[in-house]
Coordinates of C-alpha atoms in Angstrom, one line a residue:
M1 CA -25.5 -86.7 -36.5
T2 CA -22.4 -89.0 -36.3
H3 CA -20.2 -90.0 -33.3
R4 CA -17.2 -89.0 -34.9
F5 CA -18.6 -85.5 -35.7
Q6 CA -19.8 -85.2 -32.1
I7 CA -16.2 -86.1 -30.9
A8 CA -14.5 -83.1 -33.2
I9 CA -17.0 -80.7 -31.6
V10 CA -16.2 -81.7 -28.1
F11 CA -12.4 -81.3 -29.0
F12 CA -13.4 -77.8 -30.4
I13 CA -15.2 -76.7 -27.0
I14 CA -12.5 -78.1 -24.7
H15 CA -9.8 -76.0 -26.3
L16 CA -12.1 -72.9 -26.4
S17 CA -13.1 -73.2 -22.6
F18 CA -9.7 -72.3 -21.5
G19 CA -8.4 -70.6 -24.5
F20 CA -9.6 -67.4 -24.4
L21 CA -8.6 -66.4 -20.9
L22 CA -5.0 -67.0 -20.8
Y23 CA -3.5 -68.3 -23.8
P24 CA -3.2 -64.9 -25.2
E25 CA -1.1 -63.7 -22.5
L26 CA 1.5 -66.5 -22.7
I27 CA 1.6 -65.6 -26.6
Y28 CA 2.2 -61.9 -25.8
S29 CA 4.9 -62.9 -23.1
L30 CA 6.9 -65.1 -25.8
T31 CA 7.2 -62.6 -28.8
D32 CA 6.6 -59.1 -30.0
T33 CA 6.4 -59.7 -33.3
G34 CA 4.9 -62.6 -35.4
H35 CA 2.6 -63.8 -33.2
W36 CA 1.0 -66.3 -35.6
L37 CA 4.0 -68.3 -35.9
V38 CA 4.2 -69.1 -32.3
V39 CA 0.2 -70.2 -32.3
L40 CA 1.1 -72.3 -35.5
C41 CA 4.5 -73.8 -34.1
Q42 CA 2.4 -74.9 -31.0
G43 CA -0.3 -76.1 -33.4
V44 CA 1.9 -78.0 -35.5
L45 CA 3.4 -79.9 -32.5
Q46 CA 0.1 -80.7 -31.0
L47 CA -1.1 -82.3 -34.3
L48 CA 2.1 -84.4 -34.4
L49 CA 1.3 -85.5 -30.8
I50 CA -2.5 -86.2 -32.1
L51 CA -1.2 -88.0 -34.7
L52 CA 0.7 -90.4 -32.7
Y53 CA -1.7 -90.5 -30.3
M54 CA -4.6 -91.7 -32.8
K55 CA -2.2 -94.5 -34.1
G56 CA -1.5 -95.9 -31.3
L57 CA -5.2 -95.9 -30.2
N58 CA -5.8 -97.4 -33.3
Y59 CA -4.0 -100.6 -32.3
F60 CA -6.3 -101.1 -29.7
P61 CA -10.0 -101.1 -31.2
N62 CA -13.0 -101.1 -28.8
E63 CA -10.5 -100.2 -25.9
D64 CA -9.8 -97.2 -24.0
I65 CA -6.5 -95.9 -22.4
V66 CA -7.3 -97.6 -19.1
D67 CA -7.7 -100.9 -20.8
I68 CA -4.6 -100.5 -22.7
Y69 CA -2.6 -99.6 -19.5
L70 CA -4.0 -102.7 -17.4
K71 CA -2.5 -104.8 -20.3
M72 CA 0.8 -103.5 -19.9
G73 CA 0.4 -104.2 -16.2
R74 CA -1.8 -103.1 -13.1
L75 CA 1.2 -101.2 -11.4
I76 CA 2.0 -99.6 -14.6
A77 CA -1.5 -98.5 -14.7
F78 CA -1.8 -97.3 -11.2
V79 CA 1.6 -95.2 -11.5
I80 CA 0.6 -93.5 -14.8
L81 CA -3.2 -92.9 -14.3
L82 CA -3.4 -91.8 -10.6
P83 CA -1.5 -89.1 -11.0
F84 CA -3.4 -88.3 -14.2
V85 CA -6.7 -88.3 -12.5
L86 CA -5.3 -85.9 -9.6
N87 CA -3.9 -83.8 -12.6
L88 CA -7.6 -83.7 -14.2
T89 CA -9.1 -82.8 -10.4
V90 CA -6.9 -79.8 -10.2
L91 CA -7.8 -78.8 -13.8
V92 CA -11.3 -78.7 -13.2
A93 CA -11.1 -77.0 -10.0
L94 CA -8.8 -74.4 -11.7
N95 CA -11.3 -74.0 -14.3
I96 CA -14.2 -73.4 -12.3
R97 CA -12.6 -71.0 -10.0
T98 CA -11.4 -69.0 -12.9
Y99 CA -14.7 -68.7 -14.3
T100 CA -16.1 -68.0 -10.9
E101 CA -14.2 -64.9 -11.1
V102 CA -15.1 -64.1 -14.6
I103 CA -18.7 -64.2 -13.2
N104 CA -18.1 -62.1 -10.2
S105 CA -16.5 -59.5 -12.1
L106 CA -19.2 -59.4 -15.0
F107 CA -22.7 -59.5 -13.2
L108 CA -22.5 -61.0 -9.7
L109 CA -20.2 -58.6 -8.0
R110 CA -21.4 -58.7 -4.6
T111 CA -21.7 -62.7 -4.8
P112 CA -19.3 -64.6 -2.8
H113 CA -17.2 -67.3 -4.6
W114 CA -18.8 -70.7 -3.2
P115 CA -22.2 -70.7 -3.8
I116 CA -21.4 -70.0 -7.8
A117 CA -18.5 -72.6 -7.9
L118 CA -21.1 -75.0 -6.2
L119 CA -23.6 -74.4 -8.9
L120 CA -21.2 -75.0 -11.9
Y121 CA -19.7 -78.1 -10.1
F122 CA -23.4 -79.3 -9.6
I123 CA -24.3 -78.7 -13.4
S124 CA -20.9 -80.3 -14.8
A125 CA -20.7 -83.2 -12.1
Y126 CA -24.6 -83.9 -13.1
T127 CA -24.2 -84.0 -16.9
A128 CA -21.0 -86.2 -16.3
T129 CA -23.1 -88.7 -14.4
K130 CA -25.5 -88.9 -17.3
G131 CA -22.9 -90.4 -19.3
L132 CA -20.8 -89.9 -22.4
G133 CA -24.2 -90.2 -24.8
T134 CA -25.7 -87.0 -22.8
I135 CA -22.0 -85.3 -22.9
L136 CA -21.9 -85.7 -26.7
R137 CA -25.4 -84.3 -27.6
S138 CA -24.9 -81.5 -24.9
S139 CA -22.0 -80.1 -27.0
V140 CA -23.6 -80.1 -30.3
F141 CA -26.6 -78.1 -28.7
I142 CA -24.3 -75.8 -27.1
F143 CA -21.7 -75.5 -29.8
F144 CA -24.4 -74.4 -32.4
M145 CA -26.2 -72.1 -29.8
I146 CA -22.9 -70.2 -28.6
I147 CA -20.6 -70.1 -31.7
P148 CA -22.8 -67.5 -33.7
F149 CA -22.5 -65.4 -30.4
I150 CA -18.8 -65.9 -30.5
L151 CA -18.3 -65.0 -34.2
F152 CA -20.8 -61.9 -33.8
I153 CA -18.8 -60.6 -30.8
S154 CA -15.2 -61.3 -32.7
F155 CA -16.5 -59.3 -35.7
S156 CA -18.1 -56.5 -34.0
S157 CA -14.8 -55.4 -32.2
I158 CA -13.2 -54.8 -35.6
V159 CA -14.5 -51.2 -35.6
N160 CA -11.6 -50.6 -33.1
F161 CA -8.8 -52.0 -34.8
D162 CA -5.4 -50.3 -35.6
F163 CA -4.1 -53.1 -38.0
H164 CA -0.6 -51.5 -37.9
N165 CA -0.5 -52.6 -34.2
G166 CA 0.0 -56.4 -35.8
F167 CA 3.1 -55.3 -37.5
P168 CA 6.1 -56.4 -38.1
I169 CA 4.1 -59.8 -39.0
R170 CA 7.2 -62.0 -39.2
D171 CA 9.3 -62.8 -36.0
A172 CA 13.1 -62.5 -37.0
S173 CA 13.9 -65.7 -35.3
F174 CA 12.6 -68.7 -33.6
D175 CA 13.8 -68.1 -30.0
F176 CA 10.9 -68.7 -28.6
L177 CA 11.3 -72.4 -29.1
L178 CA 14.1 -72.4 -26.5
D179 CA 11.6 -70.7 -24.1
M180 CA 10.1 -73.0 -21.5
E181 CA 6.8 -71.0 -21.7
F182 CA 6.1 -72.1 -25.1
Y183 CA 5.9 -75.8 -24.0
Y184 CA 3.6 -74.6 -21.3
L185 CA 1.3 -73.7 -24.4
M186 CA 0.8 -77.4 -25.2
G187 CA -1.1 -77.5 -22.0
F188 CA -3.7 -75.7 -23.7
S189 CA -4.2 -78.8 -25.9
A190 CA -7.0 -81.2 -25.1
F191 CA -6.7 -84.3 -27.0
L192 CA -6.2 -86.9 -24.4
F193 CA -9.7 -87.4 -24.1
L194 CA -9.9 -89.1 -27.5
G195 CA -8.3 -92.2 -25.7
F196 CA -11.8 -92.8 -23.9
M197 CA -13.8 -92.5 -27.0
V198 CA -14.4 -96.3 -27.6
S199 CA -16.2 -97.3 -30.9
N200 CA -16.3 -100.1 -33.3
K201 CA -14.8 -97.6 -36.0
P202 CA -11.5 -95.9 -35.3
L203 CA -11.1 -92.3 -35.2
V204 CA -10.6 -90.8 -38.4
F205 CA -7.7 -88.2 -38.5
R206 CA -9.5 -86.0 -41.0
D207 CA -12.2 -85.3 -38.4
I208 CA -9.9 -83.9 -35.9
L209 CA -7.9 -82.1 -38.5
I210 CA -10.8 -80.0 -39.2
A211 CA -11.8 -79.4 -35.6
W212 CA -7.7 -78.5 -34.9
F213 CA -7.7 -76.0 -37.9
S214 CA -10.8 -74.3 -36.7
V215 CA -9.2 -74.4 -33.3
I216 CA -6.0 -72.6 -34.5
I217 CA -8.2 -70.1 -36.3
L218 CA -10.1 -69.0 -33.1
Y219 CA -6.7 -68.8 -31.3
L220 CA -5.3 -66.4 -33.8
A221 CA -8.6 -64.4 -33.1
F222 CA -7.9 -64.5 -29.0
V223 CA -4.4 -63.3 -29.7
Y224 CA -5.0 -60.5 -32.4
I225 CA -8.2 -59.1 -31.7
P226 CA -6.6 -57.4 -28.2
L227 CA -3.1 -56.8 -30.2
F228 CA -5.1 -55.0 -33.3
I229 CA -6.9 -53.0 -30.5
F230 CA -4.3 -52.1 -27.7
G231 CA -1.0 -52.8 -29.4
Q232 CA 1.9 -55.2 -28.1
E233 CA 3.0 -52.3 -25.4
T234 CA -0.3 -52.5 -23.7
V235 CA -1.6 -55.8 -23.8
V236 CA 1.5 -57.3 -22.0
T237 CA 0.3 -55.3 -19.0
L238 CA -3.6 -56.7 -19.2
S239 CA -4.9 -59.4 -17.2
L240 CA -7.2 -61.5 -19.5
P241 CA -6.8 -59.1 -22.7
F242 CA -9.6 -60.7 -24.7
V243 CA -12.2 -60.3 -22.3
I244 CA -11.1 -56.5 -21.6
A245 CA -11.0 -56.2 -25.7
M246 CA -14.5 -57.3 -25.9
D247 CA -15.5 -54.6 -23.4
S248 CA -14.0 -51.8 -25.6
V249 CA -16.7 -52.3 -28.0
D250 CA -19.6 -50.1 -27.5
I251 CA -23.1 -51.6 -29.3
R252 CA -25.9 -49.4 -27.9
W253 CA -28.8 -51.8 -29.1
L254 CA -27.6 -55.1 -27.6
V255 CA -29.7 -56.7 -25.1
F256 CA -27.0 -56.5 -22.7
N257 CA -25.2 -53.4 -21.6
R258 CA -21.5 -54.9 -21.7
Q259 CA -20.1 -56.9 -24.6
T260 CA -18.3 -59.0 -22.0
M261 CA -21.2 -60.0 -20.0
F262 CA -22.7 -61.2 -23.6
F263 CA -19.5 -63.2 -24.0
G264 CA -19.1 -64.3 -20.3
I265 CA -23.0 -65.8 -20.5
S266 CA -21.9 -67.8 -24.0
S267 CA -18.4 -69.1 -22.8
I268 CA -20.1 -70.6 -19.7
G269 CA -21.6 -73.3 -21.8
F270 CA -18.3 -74.3 -22.9
M271 CA -16.7 -74.4 -19.3
L272 CA -19.5 -77.1 -18.3
I273 CA -18.9 -79.3 -21.1
F274 CA -15.3 -79.1 -20.5
N275 CA -15.7 -80.0 -16.8
A276 CA -18.3 -82.7 -17.6
V277 CA -15.8 -84.4 -20.1
M278 CA -12.9 -84.2 -17.2
L279 CA -15.0 -85.7 -14.4
W280 CA -16.2 -88.2 -16.7
M281 CA -12.9 -89.1 -17.6
I282 CA -12.0 -89.4 -13.8
S283 CA -14.9 -91.7 -13.5
Q284 CA -13.8 -94.4 -16.1
I285 CA -10.3 -94.7 -14.8
M286 CA -11.0 -94.8 -11.2
Q287 CA -13.9 -97.5 -12.0
K288 CA -11.7 -99.8 -14.0
L289 CA -8.7 -99.3 -11.6
F290 CA -10.8 -100.2 -8.6
S291 CA -12.9 -102.7 -10.1
K292 CA -13.1 -104.8 -7.0
L293 CA -14.6 -101.9 -4.9
R294 CA -17.8 -102.1 -7.3
V295 CA -18.2 -98.2 -7.2
K296 CA -20.8 -96.8 -9.5
S297 CA -19.3 -94.2 -11.9
A298 CA -21.6 -91.6 -10.8
L299 CA -20.1 -91.8 -7.1
W300 CA -16.6 -91.4 -8.2
I301 CA -17.9 -88.4 -10.0
I302 CA -19.6 -86.9 -7.1
I303 CA -16.2 -87.8 -4.8
F304 CA -14.1 -86.3 -7.1
S305 CA -16.3 -83.2 -7.5
I306 CA -16.4 -82.6 -3.9
I307 CA -12.6 -82.8 -3.7
G308 CA -12.1 -80.4 -6.6
Y309 CA -14.5 -78.0 -4.9
I310 CA -13.3 -78.0 -1.6
A311 CA -9.8 -77.4 -2.9
G312 CA -10.9 -74.1 -5.1
L313 CA -12.2 -73.1 -2.0
F314 CA -8.5 -72.5 -0.5
I315 CA -7.3 -70.6 -3.7
P316 CA -7.0 -67.0 -2.1
N317 CA -7.1 -64.8 -5.2
Q318 CA -6.8 -64.7 -9.1
V319 CA -3.1 -64.2 -8.9
W320 CA -2.8 -67.4 -7.2
T321 CA -5.5 -69.3 -9.6
N322 CA -3.0 -68.1 -12.7
T323 CA -0.1 -69.4 -10.9
L324 CA -1.6 -72.6 -10.2
I325 CA -3.1 -72.8 -14.0
L326 CA 0.6 -72.6 -15.4
W327 CA 1.7 -75.6 -12.9
N328 CA -1.1 -77.7 -14.1
R329 CA -0.5 -76.8 -17.3
G330 CA 3.3 -78.1 -17.1
A331 CA 2.0 -81.5 -15.6
Q332 CA -0.6 -81.3 -18.6
V333 CA 2.3 -81.2 -21.0
Y334 CA 3.8 -84.3 -19.5
F335 CA 0.8 -86.2 -19.7
M336 CA 0.4 -85.4 -23.3
L337 CA 3.9 -86.5 -23.9
I338 CA 3.6 -89.5 -22.0
L339 CA 0.7 -91.2 -22.9
P340 CA 0.8 -90.9 -26.7
I341 CA 4.3 -92.1 -26.7
T342 CA 3.9 -94.9 -24.4
I343 CA 0.5 -96.2 -26.0
Y344 CA 2.1 -96.0 -29.8
I345 CA 5.4 -97.9 -28.6
Y346 CA 3.1 -100.9 -26.7
G347 CA 1.1 -100.7 -30.0
V348 CA 3.8 -101.2 -32.3
V349 CA 5.4 -104.0 -30.1
I350 CA 2.0 -105.8 -29.7
K351 CA 1.8 -105.6 -33.3
R352 CA 5.3 -107.1 -34.2
K353 CA 4.8 -109.7 -31.4
G354 CA 1.2 -110.8 -33.3
T355 CA 3.0 -110.8 -36.4
S356 CA 5.9 -112.8 -35.2
D357 CA 3.6 -115.4 -33.8
E358 CA 1.9 -115.7 -37.0
R359 CA 5.0 -116.5 -39.0
K360 CA 5.8 -119.2 -36.3
S361 CA 2.5 -120.8 -36.4
S362 CA 2.4 -120.7 -40.3
L363 CA 5.9 -122.6 -40.0

């Protein structure tokens, strides 16, 4: 199985790890009709940023974004990448806290948050310490093990559909483009990890395009399944509408007594891969920025896992978690703009400088 195919699977998994929880709620808050148009516009904007990002990265073969920013200057690397590390740490903490709440509500009702979070952190950190190769191989295994479950659960909900709830299918305007919450949707994009996938062969946009298209299809399912079941007036009042939609389907012969329990167990695998990738990215940044300290990558992972775990314990409830996630998504949008743009501009400048030097030397 090729390295590029494994990267495409990680791209798919990272998007799904958070998408089904909060993404539908933001879509419902942006429009009453034509939800597909909001998803598609967000997807196209994401695709343009990915294309810009990959073009910039391809100017620097065999180098990740840390190497590129260190070329710009150590001060620039610190100013941009240290806040990025903080953002990733918060992202992991919120991800684990959210899934802890989901696990508590589904099948561990009387268990405190801290032991569940501790177990999730341990598994994620252990996977991250094993390196990128282990993460990529684990993602392939989890993908082929879980995706059939996700598809089964999604198709089984059709019995409760009322397709009239999805009409009208077209929004009369593009007013959502002026709403700040639309740009918070970009925070659910997860392509910045591509800048850490160092390889002799440059990334091929076609491979990511297929993964992107698959993510858009799943996002549409996350939005429209609750909508077809409950209708717009009801879904805007629900917390985690997709999870509730899954719970509305009664399949008596299923080994689990609730659909959501089946879905919850399946989706935990995606969350673990997501966290492992984020922690591994943090270790790569810290190891190169503070190379003089000679701290191993595994130790950085452990340090930031402990920081994230302690921070997560201070979040009082799910309402606070959701609020912090939106704030974090705002920061994530900033980095999704600043990293691709600066890397692309720097790549163009370096290439033109190299071309100019070659012309001078030929003269």
